[in-house]
Amino acid sequence: QVQLVESGGGLVQAGDSLRLSCAASGRTLSTYGMGWFRQAPGKEREFVAAISRGGTTTSVADSVKGRFTISRDNAKNTMYLQMNSLKPEDTAVYYCAAARPYVYGIPSNFDSWGRGTQVTVSS
């Protein structure tokens, strides 16, 4: 099973940018479709973005479309989430996740999860 570790979170002001990273170990990242999710205090976890194994297909939630970009570098075994024009409502713990191995296209189910990284956006 793949192990996932998120990094790059922090405290920023509204309008700022952050780039989150998700480093994979244990197995080759290109085996997995990947995704980002977030959970704000008192709210359910929600989908943010997903990317296919080769990185050619992506999906982004409407709430972040035009501001967030998901990407991956399989040679570095790392996935990224570039977050621009951050808003206070983006404040949450952000999790990366991996689907089952060898799923084609954008995955809809995720089996492996990181522990999350906190993003806090002040107004």
Short mmCIF file of N, CA and C in Angstrom, two decimals:
data_model
loop_
_atom_site.label_atom_id
_atom_site.label_comp_id
_atom_site.label_asym_id
_atom_site.label_seq_id
_atom_site.Cartn_x
_atom_site.Cartn_y
_atom_site.Cartn_z
N GLN A 1 0.84 -1.18 0.00
CA GLN A 1 0.00 0.00 0.00
C GLN A 1 0.88 1.24 0.00
N VAL A 2 0.43 2.26 -0.68
CA VAL A 2 1.21 3.49 -0.76
C VAL A 2 1.03 4.32 0.50
N GLN A 3 2.09 4.98 0.94
CA GLN A 3 2.04 5.91 2.06
C GLN A 3 2.11 7.34 1.51
N LEU A 4 1.28 8.20 2.06
CA LEU A 4 1.15 9.57 1.57
C LEU A 4 1.42 10.57 2.68
N VAL A 5 2.20 11.60 2.37
CA VAL A 5 2.50 12.65 3.35
C VAL A 5 2.30 14.01 2.68
N GLU A 6 1.40 14.80 3.26
CA GLU A 6 1.14 16.14 2.75
C GLU A 6 2.07 17.16 3.42
N SER A 7 2.35 18.24 2.69
CA SER A 7 3.12 19.35 3.24
C SER A 7 2.75 20.63 2.50
N GLY A 8 3.17 21.76 3.06
CA GLY A 8 2.96 23.03 2.38
C GLY A 8 1.85 23.89 2.94
N GLY A 9 1.13 23.37 3.91
CA GLY A 9 0.08 24.18 4.50
C GLY A 9 0.64 25.31 5.35
N GLY A 10 -0.24 26.18 5.79
CA GLY A 10 0.19 27.29 6.62
C GLY A 10 -0.89 28.32 6.81
N LEU A 11 -0.50 29.44 7.41
CA LEU A 11 -1.40 30.56 7.65
C LEU A 11 -1.08 31.66 6.64
N VAL A 12 -2.08 32.04 5.86
CA VAL A 12 -1.90 33.08 4.84
C VAL A 12 -3.07 34.05 4.92
N GLN A 13 -2.94 35.15 4.19
CA GLN A 13 -4.02 36.13 4.11
C GLN A 13 -4.84 35.89 2.85
N ALA A 14 -6.06 36.37 2.89
CA ALA A 14 -6.92 36.26 1.72
C ALA A 14 -6.24 36.88 0.50
N GLY A 15 -6.32 36.17 -0.61
CA GLY A 15 -5.68 36.61 -1.83
C GLY A 15 -4.30 36.02 -2.08
N ASP A 16 -3.73 35.43 -1.04
CA ASP A 16 -2.41 34.82 -1.17
C ASP A 16 -2.49 33.47 -1.88
N SER A 17 -1.32 32.89 -2.10
CA SER A 17 -1.21 31.58 -2.74
C SER A 17 -0.43 30.61 -1.86
N LEU A 18 -0.72 29.33 -2.04
CA LEU A 18 0.02 28.25 -1.41
C LEU A 18 0.12 27.10 -2.39
N ARG A 19 1.17 26.31 -2.25
CA ARG A 19 1.26 25.08 -3.02
C ARG A 19 1.44 23.92 -2.06
N LEU A 20 0.48 23.02 -2.08
CA LEU A 20 0.56 21.82 -1.28
C LEU A 20 1.25 20.71 -2.07
N SER A 21 1.97 19.88 -1.35
CA SER A 21 2.62 18.72 -1.95
C SER A 21 2.15 17.46 -1.25
N CYS A 22 2.12 16.38 -2.00
CA CYS A 22 1.79 15.06 -1.46
C CYS A 22 2.87 14.10 -1.94
N ALA A 23 3.72 13.68 -1.02
CA ALA A 23 4.81 12.77 -1.37
C ALA A 23 4.38 11.34 -1.10
N ALA A 24 4.64 10.48 -2.07
CA ALA A 24 4.25 9.08 -1.96
C ALA A 24 5.48 8.21 -1.75
N SER A 25 5.30 7.17 -0.97
CA SER A 25 6.36 6.19 -0.77
C SER A 25 5.74 4.81 -0.68
N GLY A 26 6.55 3.81 -0.87
CA GLY A 26 6.07 2.44 -0.78
C GLY A 26 5.74 1.85 -2.13
N ARG A 27 5.20 2.66 -3.01
CA ARG A 27 4.89 2.20 -4.37
C ARG A 27 5.03 3.38 -5.33
N THR A 28 5.15 3.09 -6.59
CA THR A 28 5.32 4.13 -7.61
C THR A 28 4.03 4.92 -7.78
N LEU A 29 4.14 6.24 -7.74
CA LEU A 29 2.96 7.09 -7.78
C LEU A 29 2.17 6.91 -9.07
N SER A 30 2.83 6.63 -10.17
CA SER A 30 2.13 6.51 -11.45
C SER A 30 1.14 5.34 -11.47
N THR A 31 1.18 4.51 -10.47
CA THR A 31 0.23 3.39 -10.36
C THR A 31 -1.17 3.88 -10.01
N TYR A 32 -1.25 5.09 -9.44
CA TYR A 32 -2.49 5.54 -8.81
C TYR A 32 -3.07 6.81 -9.41
N GLY A 33 -4.40 6.80 -9.61
CA GLY A 33 -5.11 8.06 -9.71
C GLY A 33 -5.12 8.69 -8.33
N MET A 34 -5.08 10.01 -8.28
CA MET A 34 -4.91 10.70 -7.01
C MET A 34 -5.94 11.82 -6.86
N GLY A 35 -6.10 12.25 -5.60
CA GLY A 35 -7.03 13.34 -5.36
C GLY A 35 -6.66 14.15 -4.13
N TRP A 36 -7.26 15.33 -4.06
CA TRP A 36 -7.18 16.20 -2.89
C TRP A 36 -8.59 16.38 -2.33
N PHE A 37 -8.67 16.34 -1.01
CA PHE A 37 -9.91 16.59 -0.31
C PHE A 37 -9.62 17.58 0.83
N ARG A 38 -10.67 18.15 1.37
CA ARG A 38 -10.48 19.04 2.52
C ARG A 38 -11.64 18.89 3.48
N GLN A 39 -11.36 19.22 4.74
CA GLN A 39 -12.39 19.17 5.77
C GLN A 39 -12.23 20.37 6.68
N ALA A 40 -13.25 21.19 6.71
CA ALA A 40 -13.29 22.35 7.58
C ALA A 40 -13.92 21.97 8.92
N PRO A 41 -13.64 22.72 9.98
CA PRO A 41 -14.22 22.40 11.30
C PRO A 41 -15.74 22.34 11.24
N GLY A 42 -16.29 21.25 11.76
CA GLY A 42 -17.73 21.11 11.80
C GLY A 42 -18.38 20.73 10.49
N LYS A 43 -17.58 20.48 9.47
CA LYS A 43 -18.13 20.14 8.16
C LYS A 43 -17.63 18.78 7.71
N GLU A 44 -18.33 18.19 6.74
CA GLU A 44 -17.90 16.93 6.19
C GLU A 44 -16.72 17.14 5.22
N ARG A 45 -15.97 16.10 5.04
CA ARG A 45 -14.89 16.15 4.07
C ARG A 45 -15.46 16.33 2.67
N GLU A 46 -14.82 17.18 1.88
CA GLU A 46 -15.32 17.45 0.54
C GLU A 46 -14.22 17.28 -0.49
N PHE A 47 -14.62 16.91 -1.68
CA PHE A 47 -13.72 16.74 -2.81
C PHE A 47 -13.21 18.10 -3.27
N VAL A 48 -11.92 18.15 -3.60
CA VAL A 48 -11.32 19.38 -4.13
C VAL A 48 -10.89 19.19 -5.58
N ALA A 49 -10.09 18.14 -5.83
CA ALA A 49 -9.58 17.92 -7.18
C ALA A 49 -9.06 16.49 -7.29
N ALA A 50 -8.99 16.01 -8.53
CA ALA A 50 -8.45 14.68 -8.79
C ALA A 50 -7.69 14.69 -10.11
N ILE A 51 -6.82 13.70 -10.26
CA ILE A 51 -5.97 13.65 -11.45
C ILE A 51 -5.72 12.19 -11.81
N SER A 52 -5.70 11.93 -13.11
CA SER A 52 -5.48 10.56 -13.58
C SER A 52 -4.03 10.15 -13.37
N ARG A 53 -3.77 8.88 -13.60
CA ARG A 53 -2.45 8.33 -13.32
C ARG A 53 -1.35 9.04 -14.10
N GLY A 54 -1.59 9.35 -15.34
CA GLY A 54 -0.58 10.02 -16.17
C GLY A 54 -0.62 11.53 -16.09
N GLY A 55 -1.65 12.06 -15.43
CA GLY A 55 -1.76 13.50 -15.27
C GLY A 55 -2.42 14.22 -16.43
N THR A 56 -2.93 13.48 -17.42
CA THR A 56 -3.52 14.13 -18.59
C THR A 56 -4.96 14.56 -18.38
N THR A 57 -5.60 14.00 -17.37
CA THR A 57 -7.01 14.32 -17.08
C THR A 57 -7.14 14.78 -15.65
N THR A 58 -7.84 15.90 -15.46
CA THR A 58 -8.06 16.42 -14.11
C THR A 58 -9.53 16.79 -13.92
N SER A 59 -9.91 16.87 -12.67
CA SER A 59 -11.25 17.30 -12.28
C SER A 59 -11.11 18.19 -11.07
N VAL A 60 -11.83 19.30 -11.07
CA VAL A 60 -11.73 20.28 -9.98
C VAL A 60 -13.12 20.67 -9.52
N ALA A 61 -13.31 20.78 -8.24
CA ALA A 61 -14.62 21.17 -7.70
C ALA A 61 -14.97 22.58 -8.14
N ASP A 62 -16.26 22.82 -8.31
CA ASP A 62 -16.72 24.14 -8.75
C ASP A 62 -16.29 25.24 -7.79
N SER A 63 -16.22 24.91 -6.51
CA SER A 63 -15.91 25.93 -5.50
C SER A 63 -14.48 26.47 -5.63
N VAL A 64 -13.61 25.73 -6.30
CA VAL A 64 -12.21 26.15 -6.43
C VAL A 64 -11.78 26.30 -7.88
N LYS A 65 -12.69 26.07 -8.80
CA LYS A 65 -12.35 26.12 -10.22
C LYS A 65 -11.87 27.51 -10.58
N GLY A 66 -10.77 27.55 -11.34
CA GLY A 66 -10.18 28.82 -11.74
C GLY A 66 -9.19 29.36 -10.73
N ARG A 67 -9.15 28.77 -9.53
CA ARG A 67 -8.21 29.22 -8.50
C ARG A 67 -7.21 28.12 -8.12
N PHE A 68 -7.65 26.87 -8.12
CA PHE A 68 -6.80 25.75 -7.72
C PHE A 68 -6.45 24.92 -8.95
N THR A 69 -5.20 24.40 -8.96
CA THR A 69 -4.74 23.54 -10.04
C THR A 69 -4.06 22.31 -9.45
N ILE A 70 -4.48 21.15 -9.91
CA ILE A 70 -3.86 19.91 -9.47
C ILE A 70 -2.87 19.45 -10.53
N SER A 71 -1.75 18.92 -10.08
CA SER A 71 -0.74 18.41 -11.01
C SER A 71 0.05 17.31 -10.32
N ARG A 72 0.89 16.65 -11.09
CA ARG A 72 1.69 15.58 -10.51
C ARG A 72 3.00 15.47 -11.27
N ASP A 73 4.02 14.99 -10.57
CA ASP A 73 5.31 14.69 -11.17
C ASP A 73 5.63 13.26 -10.77
N ASN A 74 5.32 12.33 -11.64
CA ASN A 74 5.50 10.92 -11.30
C ASN A 74 6.97 10.57 -11.11
N ALA A 75 7.84 11.28 -11.78
CA ALA A 75 9.29 11.02 -11.61
C ALA A 75 9.73 11.35 -10.19
N LYS A 76 9.04 12.31 -9.57
CA LYS A 76 9.37 12.70 -8.19
C LYS A 76 8.43 12.05 -7.18
N ASN A 77 7.50 11.22 -7.69
CA ASN A 77 6.55 10.56 -6.79
C ASN A 77 5.77 11.57 -5.95
N THR A 78 5.40 12.68 -6.56
CA THR A 78 4.77 13.78 -5.83
C THR A 78 3.61 14.36 -6.61
N MET A 79 2.54 14.70 -5.88
CA MET A 79 1.39 15.39 -6.44
C MET A 79 1.31 16.76 -5.80
N TYR A 80 0.71 17.71 -6.52
CA TYR A 80 0.66 19.09 -6.04
C TYR A 80 -0.76 19.65 -6.12
N LEU A 81 -0.99 20.66 -5.31
CA LEU A 81 -2.20 21.45 -5.41
C LEU A 81 -1.79 22.91 -5.31
N GLN A 82 -1.82 23.61 -6.43
CA GLN A 82 -1.53 25.04 -6.44
C GLN A 82 -2.81 25.79 -6.13
N MET A 83 -2.77 26.58 -5.08
CA MET A 83 -3.96 27.30 -4.62
C MET A 83 -3.69 28.80 -4.71
N ASN A 84 -4.43 29.47 -5.57
CA ASN A 84 -4.29 30.91 -5.76
C ASN A 84 -5.56 31.62 -5.28
N SER A 85 -5.44 32.91 -5.06
CA SER A 85 -6.59 33.73 -4.66
C SER A 85 -7.35 33.08 -3.51
N LEU A 86 -6.63 32.70 -2.49
CA LEU A 86 -7.24 32.00 -1.38
C LEU A 86 -8.26 32.86 -0.66
N LYS A 87 -9.30 32.20 -0.16
CA LYS A 87 -10.39 32.86 0.55
C LYS A 87 -10.49 32.27 1.96
N PRO A 88 -11.06 33.00 2.89
CA PRO A 88 -11.24 32.45 4.24
C PRO A 88 -12.01 31.12 4.23
N GLU A 89 -12.94 30.96 3.31
CA GLU A 89 -13.71 29.72 3.25
C GLU A 89 -12.89 28.54 2.74
N ASP A 90 -11.66 28.77 2.30
CA ASP A 90 -10.77 27.67 1.94
C ASP A 90 -10.07 27.08 3.16
N THR A 91 -10.25 27.69 4.32
CA THR A 91 -9.63 27.19 5.54
C THR A 91 -10.11 25.79 5.85
N ALA A 92 -9.17 24.85 5.98
CA ALA A 92 -9.51 23.45 6.21
C ALA A 92 -8.23 22.65 6.37
N VAL A 93 -8.40 21.40 6.78
CA VAL A 93 -7.31 20.44 6.68
C VAL A 93 -7.41 19.80 5.29
N TYR A 94 -6.31 19.80 4.59
CA TYR A 94 -6.27 19.26 3.22
C TYR A 94 -5.59 17.89 3.24
N TYR A 95 -6.26 16.93 2.60
CA TYR A 95 -5.78 15.57 2.55
C TYR A 95 -5.51 15.14 1.11
N CYS A 96 -4.44 14.39 0.91
CA CYS A 96 -4.28 13.75 -0.40
C CYS A 96 -4.68 12.28 -0.26
N ALA A 97 -5.09 11.71 -1.37
CA ALA A 97 -5.59 10.35 -1.37
C ALA A 97 -5.23 9.65 -2.68
N ALA A 98 -5.09 8.34 -2.58
CA ALA A 98 -4.78 7.51 -3.74
C ALA A 98 -5.89 6.49 -3.94
N ALA A 99 -6.23 6.28 -5.20
CA ALA A 99 -7.22 5.27 -5.54
C ALA A 99 -6.58 3.88 -5.53
N ARG A 100 -7.37 2.87 -5.83
CA ARG A 100 -6.80 1.53 -6.00
C ARG A 100 -5.83 1.57 -7.19
N PRO A 101 -4.86 0.68 -7.21
CA PRO A 101 -3.89 0.67 -8.31
C PRO A 101 -4.55 0.44 -9.67
N TYR A 102 -4.00 1.13 -10.66
CA TYR A 102 -4.31 0.89 -12.09
C TYR A 102 -5.73 1.27 -12.48
N VAL A 103 -6.40 2.14 -11.70
CA VAL A 103 -7.70 2.66 -12.11
C VAL A 103 -7.51 3.62 -13.27
N TYR A 104 -8.37 3.49 -14.30
CA TYR A 104 -8.25 4.33 -15.49
C TYR A 104 -9.03 5.61 -15.30
N GLY A 105 -8.45 6.73 -15.74
CA GLY A 105 -9.15 8.00 -15.72
C GLY A 105 -9.19 8.63 -14.34
N ILE A 106 -10.22 9.45 -14.10
CA ILE A 106 -10.39 10.12 -12.81
C ILE A 106 -11.04 9.14 -11.84
N PRO A 107 -10.36 8.85 -10.73
CA PRO A 107 -10.93 7.90 -9.78
C PRO A 107 -12.10 8.51 -9.00
N SER A 108 -13.01 7.66 -8.60
CA SER A 108 -14.14 8.10 -7.77
C SER A 108 -14.09 7.52 -6.37
N ASN A 109 -13.22 6.57 -6.16
CA ASN A 109 -13.05 5.97 -4.83
C ASN A 109 -11.57 5.98 -4.49
N PHE A 110 -11.30 6.24 -3.22
CA PHE A 110 -9.92 6.38 -2.77
C PHE A 110 -9.67 5.48 -1.57
N ASP A 111 -8.55 4.77 -1.60
CA ASP A 111 -8.27 3.77 -0.59
C ASP A 111 -7.20 4.19 0.42
N SER A 112 -6.27 5.05 0.02
CA SER A 112 -5.15 5.42 0.89
C SER A 112 -5.19 6.93 1.13
N TRP A 113 -4.93 7.30 2.37
CA TRP A 113 -5.06 8.71 2.76
C TRP A 113 -3.84 9.17 3.55
N GLY A 114 -3.46 10.43 3.35
CA GLY A 114 -2.46 11.04 4.19
C GLY A 114 -3.09 11.56 5.48
N ARG A 115 -2.29 12.14 6.32
CA ARG A 115 -2.78 12.65 7.61
C ARG A 115 -3.26 14.09 7.53
N GLY A 116 -2.97 14.76 6.45
CA GLY A 116 -3.48 16.10 6.24
C GLY A 116 -2.51 17.21 6.59
N THR A 117 -2.76 18.37 6.01
CA THR A 117 -2.00 19.58 6.32
C THR A 117 -2.97 20.74 6.46
N GLN A 118 -2.77 21.55 7.48
CA GLN A 118 -3.71 22.63 7.79
C GLN A 118 -3.45 23.85 6.91
N VAL A 119 -4.51 24.35 6.33
CA VAL A 119 -4.46 25.62 5.61
C VAL A 119 -5.43 26.58 6.29
N THR A 120 -4.92 27.73 6.69
CA THR A 120 -5.74 28.73 7.34
C THR A 120 -5.61 30.04 6.58
N VAL A 121 -6.74 30.59 6.16
CA VAL A 121 -6.74 31.83 5.39
C VAL A 121 -7.45 32.90 6.22
N SER A 122 -6.73 33.93 6.54
CA SER A 122 -7.31 35.01 7.35
C SER A 122 -7.86 36.10 6.43
N SER A 123 -8.88 36.78 6.92
CA SER A 123 -9.52 37.83 6.10
C SER A 123 -8.87 39.18 6.32
#
